[in-house]
Short mmCIF file of C-alpha atoms in Angstrom, two decimals:
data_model
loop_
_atom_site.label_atom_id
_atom_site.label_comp_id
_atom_site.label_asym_id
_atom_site.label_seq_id
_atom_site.Cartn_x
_atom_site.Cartn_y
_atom_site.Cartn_z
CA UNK A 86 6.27 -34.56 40.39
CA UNK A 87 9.00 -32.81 41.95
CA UNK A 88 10.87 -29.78 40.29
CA UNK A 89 13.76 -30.47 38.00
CA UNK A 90 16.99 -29.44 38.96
CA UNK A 91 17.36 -25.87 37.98
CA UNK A 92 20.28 -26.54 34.79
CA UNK A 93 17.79 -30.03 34.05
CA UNK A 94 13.86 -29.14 34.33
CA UNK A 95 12.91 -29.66 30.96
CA UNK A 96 11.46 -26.09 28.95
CA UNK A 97 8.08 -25.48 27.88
CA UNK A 98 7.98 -22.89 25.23
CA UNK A 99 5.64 -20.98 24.05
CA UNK A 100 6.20 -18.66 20.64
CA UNK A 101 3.94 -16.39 19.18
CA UNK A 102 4.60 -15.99 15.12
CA UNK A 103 2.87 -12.55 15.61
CA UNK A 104 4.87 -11.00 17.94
CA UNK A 105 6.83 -7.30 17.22
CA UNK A 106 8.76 -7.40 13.51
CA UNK A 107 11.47 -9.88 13.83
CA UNK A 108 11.21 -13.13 11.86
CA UNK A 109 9.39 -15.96 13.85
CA UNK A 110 11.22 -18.80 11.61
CA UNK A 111 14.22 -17.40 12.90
CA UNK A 112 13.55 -17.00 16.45
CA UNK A 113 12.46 -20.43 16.43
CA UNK A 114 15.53 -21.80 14.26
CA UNK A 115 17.43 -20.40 17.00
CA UNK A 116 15.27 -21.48 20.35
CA UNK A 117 16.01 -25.18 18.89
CA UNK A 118 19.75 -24.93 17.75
CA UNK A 119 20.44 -23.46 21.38
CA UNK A 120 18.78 -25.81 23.34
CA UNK A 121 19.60 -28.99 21.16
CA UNK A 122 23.19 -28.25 21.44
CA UNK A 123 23.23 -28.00 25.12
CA UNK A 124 21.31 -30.98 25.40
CA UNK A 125 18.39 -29.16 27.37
CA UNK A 126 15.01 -30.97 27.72
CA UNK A 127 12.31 -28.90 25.80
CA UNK A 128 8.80 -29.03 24.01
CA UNK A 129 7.87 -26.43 21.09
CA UNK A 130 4.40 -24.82 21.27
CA UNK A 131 4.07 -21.86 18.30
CA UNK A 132 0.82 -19.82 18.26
CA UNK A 133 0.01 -19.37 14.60
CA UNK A 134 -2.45 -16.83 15.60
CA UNK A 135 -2.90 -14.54 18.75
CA UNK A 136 -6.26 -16.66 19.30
CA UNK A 137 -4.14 -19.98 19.71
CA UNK A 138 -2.03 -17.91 22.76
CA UNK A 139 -4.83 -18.93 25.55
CA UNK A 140 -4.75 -22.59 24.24
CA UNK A 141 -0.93 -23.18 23.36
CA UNK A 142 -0.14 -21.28 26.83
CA UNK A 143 -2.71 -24.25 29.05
CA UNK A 144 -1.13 -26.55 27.04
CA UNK A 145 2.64 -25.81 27.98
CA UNK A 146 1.76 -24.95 31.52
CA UNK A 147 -0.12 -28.42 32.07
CA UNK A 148 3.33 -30.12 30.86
CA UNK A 149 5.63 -28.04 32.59
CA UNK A 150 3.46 -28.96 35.78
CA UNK A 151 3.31 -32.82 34.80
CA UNK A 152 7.25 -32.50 33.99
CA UNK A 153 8.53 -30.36 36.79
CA UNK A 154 9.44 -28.10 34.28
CA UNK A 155 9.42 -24.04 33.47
CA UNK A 156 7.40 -22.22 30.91
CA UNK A 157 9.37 -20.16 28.17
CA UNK A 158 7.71 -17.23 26.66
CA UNK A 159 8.89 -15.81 23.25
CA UNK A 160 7.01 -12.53 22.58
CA UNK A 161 6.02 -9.04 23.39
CA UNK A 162 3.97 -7.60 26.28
CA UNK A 163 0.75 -9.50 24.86
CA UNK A 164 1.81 -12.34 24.37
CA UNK A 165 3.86 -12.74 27.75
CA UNK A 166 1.21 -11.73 29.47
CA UNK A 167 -1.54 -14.47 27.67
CA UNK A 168 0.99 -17.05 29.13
CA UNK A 169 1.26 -15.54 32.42
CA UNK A 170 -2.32 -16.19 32.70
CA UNK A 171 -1.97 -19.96 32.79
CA UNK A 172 1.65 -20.09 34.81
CA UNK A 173 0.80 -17.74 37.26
CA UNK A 174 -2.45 -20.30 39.05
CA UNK A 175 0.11 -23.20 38.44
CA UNK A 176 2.80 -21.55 40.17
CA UNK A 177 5.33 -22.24 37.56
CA UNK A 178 8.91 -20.74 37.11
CA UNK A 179 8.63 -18.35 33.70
CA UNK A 180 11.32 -17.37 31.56
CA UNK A 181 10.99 -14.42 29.02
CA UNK A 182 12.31 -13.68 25.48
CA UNK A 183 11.31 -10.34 24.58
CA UNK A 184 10.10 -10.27 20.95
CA UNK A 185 7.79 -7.09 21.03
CA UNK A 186 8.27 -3.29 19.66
CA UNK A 187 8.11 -2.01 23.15
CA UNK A 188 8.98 -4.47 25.81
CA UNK A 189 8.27 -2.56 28.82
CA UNK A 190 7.92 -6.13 30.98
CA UNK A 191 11.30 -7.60 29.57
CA UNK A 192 13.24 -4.22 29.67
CA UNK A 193 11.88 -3.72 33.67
CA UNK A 194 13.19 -6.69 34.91
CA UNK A 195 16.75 -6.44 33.35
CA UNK A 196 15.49 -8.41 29.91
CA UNK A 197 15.77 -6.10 27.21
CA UNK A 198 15.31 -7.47 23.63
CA UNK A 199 18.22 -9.56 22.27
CA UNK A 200 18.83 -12.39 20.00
CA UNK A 201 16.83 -15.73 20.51
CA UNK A 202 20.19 -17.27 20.66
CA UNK A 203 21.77 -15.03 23.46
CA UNK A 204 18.05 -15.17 25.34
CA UNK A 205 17.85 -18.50 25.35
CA UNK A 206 21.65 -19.56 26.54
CA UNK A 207 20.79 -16.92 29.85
CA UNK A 208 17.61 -18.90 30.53
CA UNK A 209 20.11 -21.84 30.77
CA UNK A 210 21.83 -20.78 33.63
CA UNK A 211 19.27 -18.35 35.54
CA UNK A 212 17.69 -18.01 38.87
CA UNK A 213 14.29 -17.21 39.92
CA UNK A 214 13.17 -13.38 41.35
CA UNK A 215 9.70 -12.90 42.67
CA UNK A 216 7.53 -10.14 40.49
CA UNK A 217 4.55 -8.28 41.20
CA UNK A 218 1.58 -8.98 39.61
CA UNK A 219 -1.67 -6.95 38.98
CA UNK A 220 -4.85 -8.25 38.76
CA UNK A 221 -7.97 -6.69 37.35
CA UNK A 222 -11.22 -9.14 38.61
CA UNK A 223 -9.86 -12.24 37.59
CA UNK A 224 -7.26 -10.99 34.54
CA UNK A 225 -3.42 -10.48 34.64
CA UNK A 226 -1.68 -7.27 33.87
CA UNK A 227 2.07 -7.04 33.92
CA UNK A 228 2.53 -3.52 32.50
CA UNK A 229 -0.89 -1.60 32.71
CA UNK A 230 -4.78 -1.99 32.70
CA UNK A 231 -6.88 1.27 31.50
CA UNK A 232 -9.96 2.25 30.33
CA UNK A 233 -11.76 5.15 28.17
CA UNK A 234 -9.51 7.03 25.59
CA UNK A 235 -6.40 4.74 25.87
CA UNK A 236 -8.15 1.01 24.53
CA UNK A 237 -9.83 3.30 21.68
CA UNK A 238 -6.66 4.57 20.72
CA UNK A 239 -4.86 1.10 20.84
CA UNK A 240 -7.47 0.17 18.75
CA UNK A 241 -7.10 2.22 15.92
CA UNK A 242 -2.90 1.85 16.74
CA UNK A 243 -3.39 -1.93 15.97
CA UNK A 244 -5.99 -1.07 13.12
CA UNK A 245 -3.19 1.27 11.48
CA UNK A 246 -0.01 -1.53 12.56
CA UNK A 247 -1.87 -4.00 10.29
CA UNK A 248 -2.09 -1.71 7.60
CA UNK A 249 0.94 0.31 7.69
CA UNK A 250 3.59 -2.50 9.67
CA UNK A 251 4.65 -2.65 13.11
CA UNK A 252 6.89 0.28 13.57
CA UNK A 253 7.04 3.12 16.60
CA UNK A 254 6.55 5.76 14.26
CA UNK A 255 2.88 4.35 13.27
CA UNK A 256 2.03 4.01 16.57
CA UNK A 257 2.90 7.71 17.42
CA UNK A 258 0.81 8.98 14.42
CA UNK A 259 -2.15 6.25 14.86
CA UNK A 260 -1.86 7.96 18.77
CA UNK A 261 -2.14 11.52 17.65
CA UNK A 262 -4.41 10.74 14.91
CA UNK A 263 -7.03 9.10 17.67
CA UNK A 264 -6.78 12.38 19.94
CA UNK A 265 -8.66 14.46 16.78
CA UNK A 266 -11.45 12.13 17.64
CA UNK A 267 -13.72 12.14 19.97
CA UNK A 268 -13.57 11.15 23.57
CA UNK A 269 -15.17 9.01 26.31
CA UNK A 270 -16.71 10.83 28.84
CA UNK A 271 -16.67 8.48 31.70
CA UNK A 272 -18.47 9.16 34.87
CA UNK A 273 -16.34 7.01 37.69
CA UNK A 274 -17.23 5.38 41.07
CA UNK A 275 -14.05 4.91 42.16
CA UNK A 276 -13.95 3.22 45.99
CA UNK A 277 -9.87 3.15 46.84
CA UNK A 278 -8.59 1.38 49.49
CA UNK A 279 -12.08 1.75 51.56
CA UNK A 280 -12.32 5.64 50.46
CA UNK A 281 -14.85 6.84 47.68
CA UNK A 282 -14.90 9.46 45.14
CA UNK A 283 -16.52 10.41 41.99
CA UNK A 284 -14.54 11.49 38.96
CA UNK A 285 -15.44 12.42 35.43
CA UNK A 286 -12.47 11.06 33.33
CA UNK A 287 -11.53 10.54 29.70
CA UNK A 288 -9.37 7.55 30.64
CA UNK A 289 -8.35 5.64 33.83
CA UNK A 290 -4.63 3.81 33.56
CA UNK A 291 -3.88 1.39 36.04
CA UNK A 292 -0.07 0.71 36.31
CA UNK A 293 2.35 -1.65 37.12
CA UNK A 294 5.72 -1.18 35.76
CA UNK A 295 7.86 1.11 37.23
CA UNK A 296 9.86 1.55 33.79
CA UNK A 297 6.79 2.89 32.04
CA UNK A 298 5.33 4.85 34.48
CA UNK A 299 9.16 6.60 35.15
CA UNK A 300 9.27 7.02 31.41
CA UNK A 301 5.55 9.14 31.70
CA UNK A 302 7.15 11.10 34.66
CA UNK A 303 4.81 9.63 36.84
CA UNK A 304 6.09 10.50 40.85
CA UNK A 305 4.48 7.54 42.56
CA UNK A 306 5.74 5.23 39.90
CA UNK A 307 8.65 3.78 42.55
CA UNK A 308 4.96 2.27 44.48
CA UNK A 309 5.21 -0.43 42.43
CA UNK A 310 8.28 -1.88 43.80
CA UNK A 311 6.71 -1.80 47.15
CA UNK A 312 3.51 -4.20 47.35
CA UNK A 313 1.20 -0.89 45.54
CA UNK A 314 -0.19 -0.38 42.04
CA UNK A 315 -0.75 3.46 40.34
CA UNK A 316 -4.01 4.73 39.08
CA UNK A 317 -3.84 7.91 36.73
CA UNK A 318 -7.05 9.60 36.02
CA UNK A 319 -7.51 12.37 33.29
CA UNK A 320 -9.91 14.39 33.15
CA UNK A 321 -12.25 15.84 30.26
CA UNK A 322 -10.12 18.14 28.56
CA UNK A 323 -10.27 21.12 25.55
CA UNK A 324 -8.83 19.35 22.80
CA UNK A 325 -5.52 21.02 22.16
CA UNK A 326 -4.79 20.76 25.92
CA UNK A 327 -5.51 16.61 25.15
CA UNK A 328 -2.92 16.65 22.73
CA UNK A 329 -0.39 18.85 24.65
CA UNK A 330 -1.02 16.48 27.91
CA UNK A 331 -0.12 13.18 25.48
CA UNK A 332 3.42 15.11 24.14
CA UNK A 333 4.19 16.47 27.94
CA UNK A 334 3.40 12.33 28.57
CA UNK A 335 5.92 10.96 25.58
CA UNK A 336 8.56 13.40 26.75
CA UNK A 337 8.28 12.18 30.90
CA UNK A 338 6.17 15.43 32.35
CA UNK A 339 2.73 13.73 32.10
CA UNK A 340 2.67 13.83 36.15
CA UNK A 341 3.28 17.77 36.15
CA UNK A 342 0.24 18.15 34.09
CA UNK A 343 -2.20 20.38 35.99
CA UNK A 344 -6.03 18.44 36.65
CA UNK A 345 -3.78 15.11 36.11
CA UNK A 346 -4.58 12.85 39.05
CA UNK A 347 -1.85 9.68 40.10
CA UNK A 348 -1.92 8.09 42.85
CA UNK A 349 -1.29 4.80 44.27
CA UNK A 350 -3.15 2.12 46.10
CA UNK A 351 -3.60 -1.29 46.94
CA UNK A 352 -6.84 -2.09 46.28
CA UNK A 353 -9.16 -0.22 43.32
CA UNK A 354 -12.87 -0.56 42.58
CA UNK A 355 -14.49 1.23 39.69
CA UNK A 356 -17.93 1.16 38.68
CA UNK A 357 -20.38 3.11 36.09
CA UNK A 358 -24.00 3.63 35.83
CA UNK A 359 -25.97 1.79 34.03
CA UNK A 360 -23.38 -0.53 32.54
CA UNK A 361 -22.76 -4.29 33.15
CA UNK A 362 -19.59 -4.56 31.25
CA UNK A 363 -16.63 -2.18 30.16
CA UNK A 364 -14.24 -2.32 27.38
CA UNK A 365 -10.55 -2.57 28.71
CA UNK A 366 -7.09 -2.61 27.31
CA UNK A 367 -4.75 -5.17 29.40
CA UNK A 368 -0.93 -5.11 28.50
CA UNK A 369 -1.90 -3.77 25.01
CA UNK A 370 -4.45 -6.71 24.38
CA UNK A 371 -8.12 -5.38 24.35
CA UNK A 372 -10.86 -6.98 26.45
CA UNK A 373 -14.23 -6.60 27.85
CA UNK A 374 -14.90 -7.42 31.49
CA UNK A 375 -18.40 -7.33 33.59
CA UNK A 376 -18.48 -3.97 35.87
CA UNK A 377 -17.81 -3.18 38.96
CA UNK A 378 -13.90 -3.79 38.23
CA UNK A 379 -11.72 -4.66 41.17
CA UNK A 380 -7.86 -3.56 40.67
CA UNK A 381 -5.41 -5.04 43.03
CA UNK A 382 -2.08 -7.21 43.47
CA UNK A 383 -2.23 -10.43 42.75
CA UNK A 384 -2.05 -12.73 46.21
CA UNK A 385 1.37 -14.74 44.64
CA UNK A 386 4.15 -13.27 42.64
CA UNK A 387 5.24 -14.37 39.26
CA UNK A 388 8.76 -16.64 39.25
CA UNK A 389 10.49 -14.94 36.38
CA UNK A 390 13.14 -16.71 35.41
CA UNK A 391 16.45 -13.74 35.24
CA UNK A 392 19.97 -14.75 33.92
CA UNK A 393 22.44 -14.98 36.47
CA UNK A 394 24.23 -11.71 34.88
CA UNK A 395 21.47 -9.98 35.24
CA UNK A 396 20.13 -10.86 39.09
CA UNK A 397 19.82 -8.30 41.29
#
C-alpha cells in the first residue's frame, strides 16, 4: 500500500510501561486524548515488560507497513532502540517520545523529554530527517555499543536502579561503586578500516551520538555527523587513575586523558582468542553476540520523524 499522506498515515505506537520514572498510565492517557481529539488514525501497542519490546515492536511495524503508516516510540534509549530494530529493515518513518532518565537519542536530534501531550501534537505536524545508524553484526545502536568494564558496570547500575529507583544519582554511585571492582582485561584484534592492531583494553565504546560523545569531551565526536562512527579504547589502568579517568569523563575531559585512545572509522572488526561469543552493552540494553564483531554504519538511515519547529 502506498504511504499515507503525511497529516493522515495512521500511527503505530509502541509504549514501554518500564521506561525512565514517569507514570506509564499517564503517558498513555495522554497519547490517546491527543490523538482522539485530532481525529488521527492510531493503534496502541504497550510492552508490559521489556521482553514484550521485540514482539510488540514486529507487531506495530508489520501494521504500519500493511497501513502505510509510521511507527511511534514512547520510551528511553532502550526501548527506542528495540523498535528501531524492526522499523529500520521495513523502512518505516519513526517518531520518538522520549520517556528515559537520559535521552541522549531524543535530546541529539532536537527531541528532548517533554509531556506526552506536547510530544505527541509535534508528531502531528512533522517532517522526516535522515539519521545515522550503527550497526554491530546484525544489531542496532543509536547511541553507543561497548564492551569490557562498561556492560559490567551497567549491570550492576540496573541491578542497583531496581533496588534503589531510577534516579541519576544511583547511577553515578552504582558507576563508582563498579570501578572498586575488578576489571576485564581484554586482549583486542582490532582490524579498522583494512588496518590491524592489537590492544589490551579494559573496555572498548563504540559511538554514535554526537551529544554524548561532546558531553565526554571526545574530539572526533563531530565524525558522526559525517557518514563515521568513534571507537574509544582504554587501557588497563592503576585503580585510582580508573576512577580519576571516569570523573575527567563525567565532567567532558575524558579525550585529554593520557593512554586514552578515540578515533573514528567506518568500518570496525574486533575479535578475541579463544572466545566464540562476547557480552555487549547496546544503547544501555545488555546482549551477547558470537565473535568476531563487525562495527559499521548501517547501509539506510533511520526516518525520524522531527516536529516542524524543530527541523533543521
Amino acid at each position: 500500500m502506498p504511504p499515507a499522506p503525511d497529516r493522515q498515515r495512521p500511527f503505530f505506537v509502541v509504549l514501554n510501561r518500564r521506561s525512565g520514572s514517569g507514570d506509564a498510565g499517564a503517558t498513555e492517557r495522554a497519547i490517546r486524548g491527543t490523538l482522539d481529539a485530532a481525529g488521527h488514525p492510531y493503534r496502541l501497542f504497550c510492552a508490559k515488560h521489556p521482553r514484550h519490546l521485540g514482539e510488540m515492536a514486529e507487531q506495530a511495524a508489520a501494521a504500519a507497513r500493511a497501513q502505510g503508516g509510521a511507527v511511534v516510540v514512547a520510551g528511553g534509549d532502550g526501548t527506542i532502540n528495540a523498535v528501531v530494530q524492526a522499523v529500520l529493515p521495513a523502512g518505516l518513518p519513526l517518531g520518538v517520545l522520549p520517556q528515559g532518565t537520559f535521552n541522549f537519542f531524543g535530546r541529539c536530534h532536537g527531541l528532548p523529554e517533554a509531556d506526552a501531550d506536547a510530544g505527541m501534537r509535534g508528531l502531528l505536524d512533522a517532517q522526516e530527517t535522515p539519521v545515522q545508524v550503527g550497526m554491530v553484526n546484525d544489531r542496532v545502536f543509536l547511541v553507543n555499543a561497548s564492551l569490557g568494564l562498561y556492560p559490567e558496570l551497567l549491570e550492576r547500575r540496573e541491578q542497583d536502579k531496581r533496588r534503589f529507583g531510577r534516579h541519576r544519582l544511583v547511577a553515578l554511585l552504582s558507576g563508582l561503586r563498579a570501578l572498586l571492582g575488578n576489571y576485564p582485561d581484554l586482549r583486542l584484534t582490532l582490524n579498522e578500516d583494512g588496518q590491524q592492531h592489537m590492544r589490551r583494553s579494559t573496555t572498548l565504546v563504540v559511538g554514535d551520538n554526537r551529544l554524548q560523545l561532546e558531553g565526554i569531551g571526545i574530539p572526533e565526536a563531530a565524525a558522526v555527523s559525517h557518514g563515521a562512527l568513534v571507537g574509544i579504547v582504554l587501557p588497563p589502568l592503576a585503580r585510582w587513575r580508573m576512577i580519576l579517568t571516569a570523573v575527567r569523563g563525567l565532567f567532558g575531559h575524558l579525550g585529554d586523558v593520557e593512554k586514552v585512545d578515540s578515533f573514528a572509522f567506518t568500518e570496525l572488526e574486533v575479535a578475541l582468542p579463544r572466545r566464540r561469543e562476547l557480552k555487549l552493552a547496546i544503547d544501555g540494553e545488555i546482549v551477547r553476540l558470537p565473535l568476531p564483531l563487525r562495527f559499521r554504519v548501517a547501509p539506510q538511515p533511520l526516518r525520524l520523524l522531527v516536529p516542524r519547529d524543530r527541523h533543521p
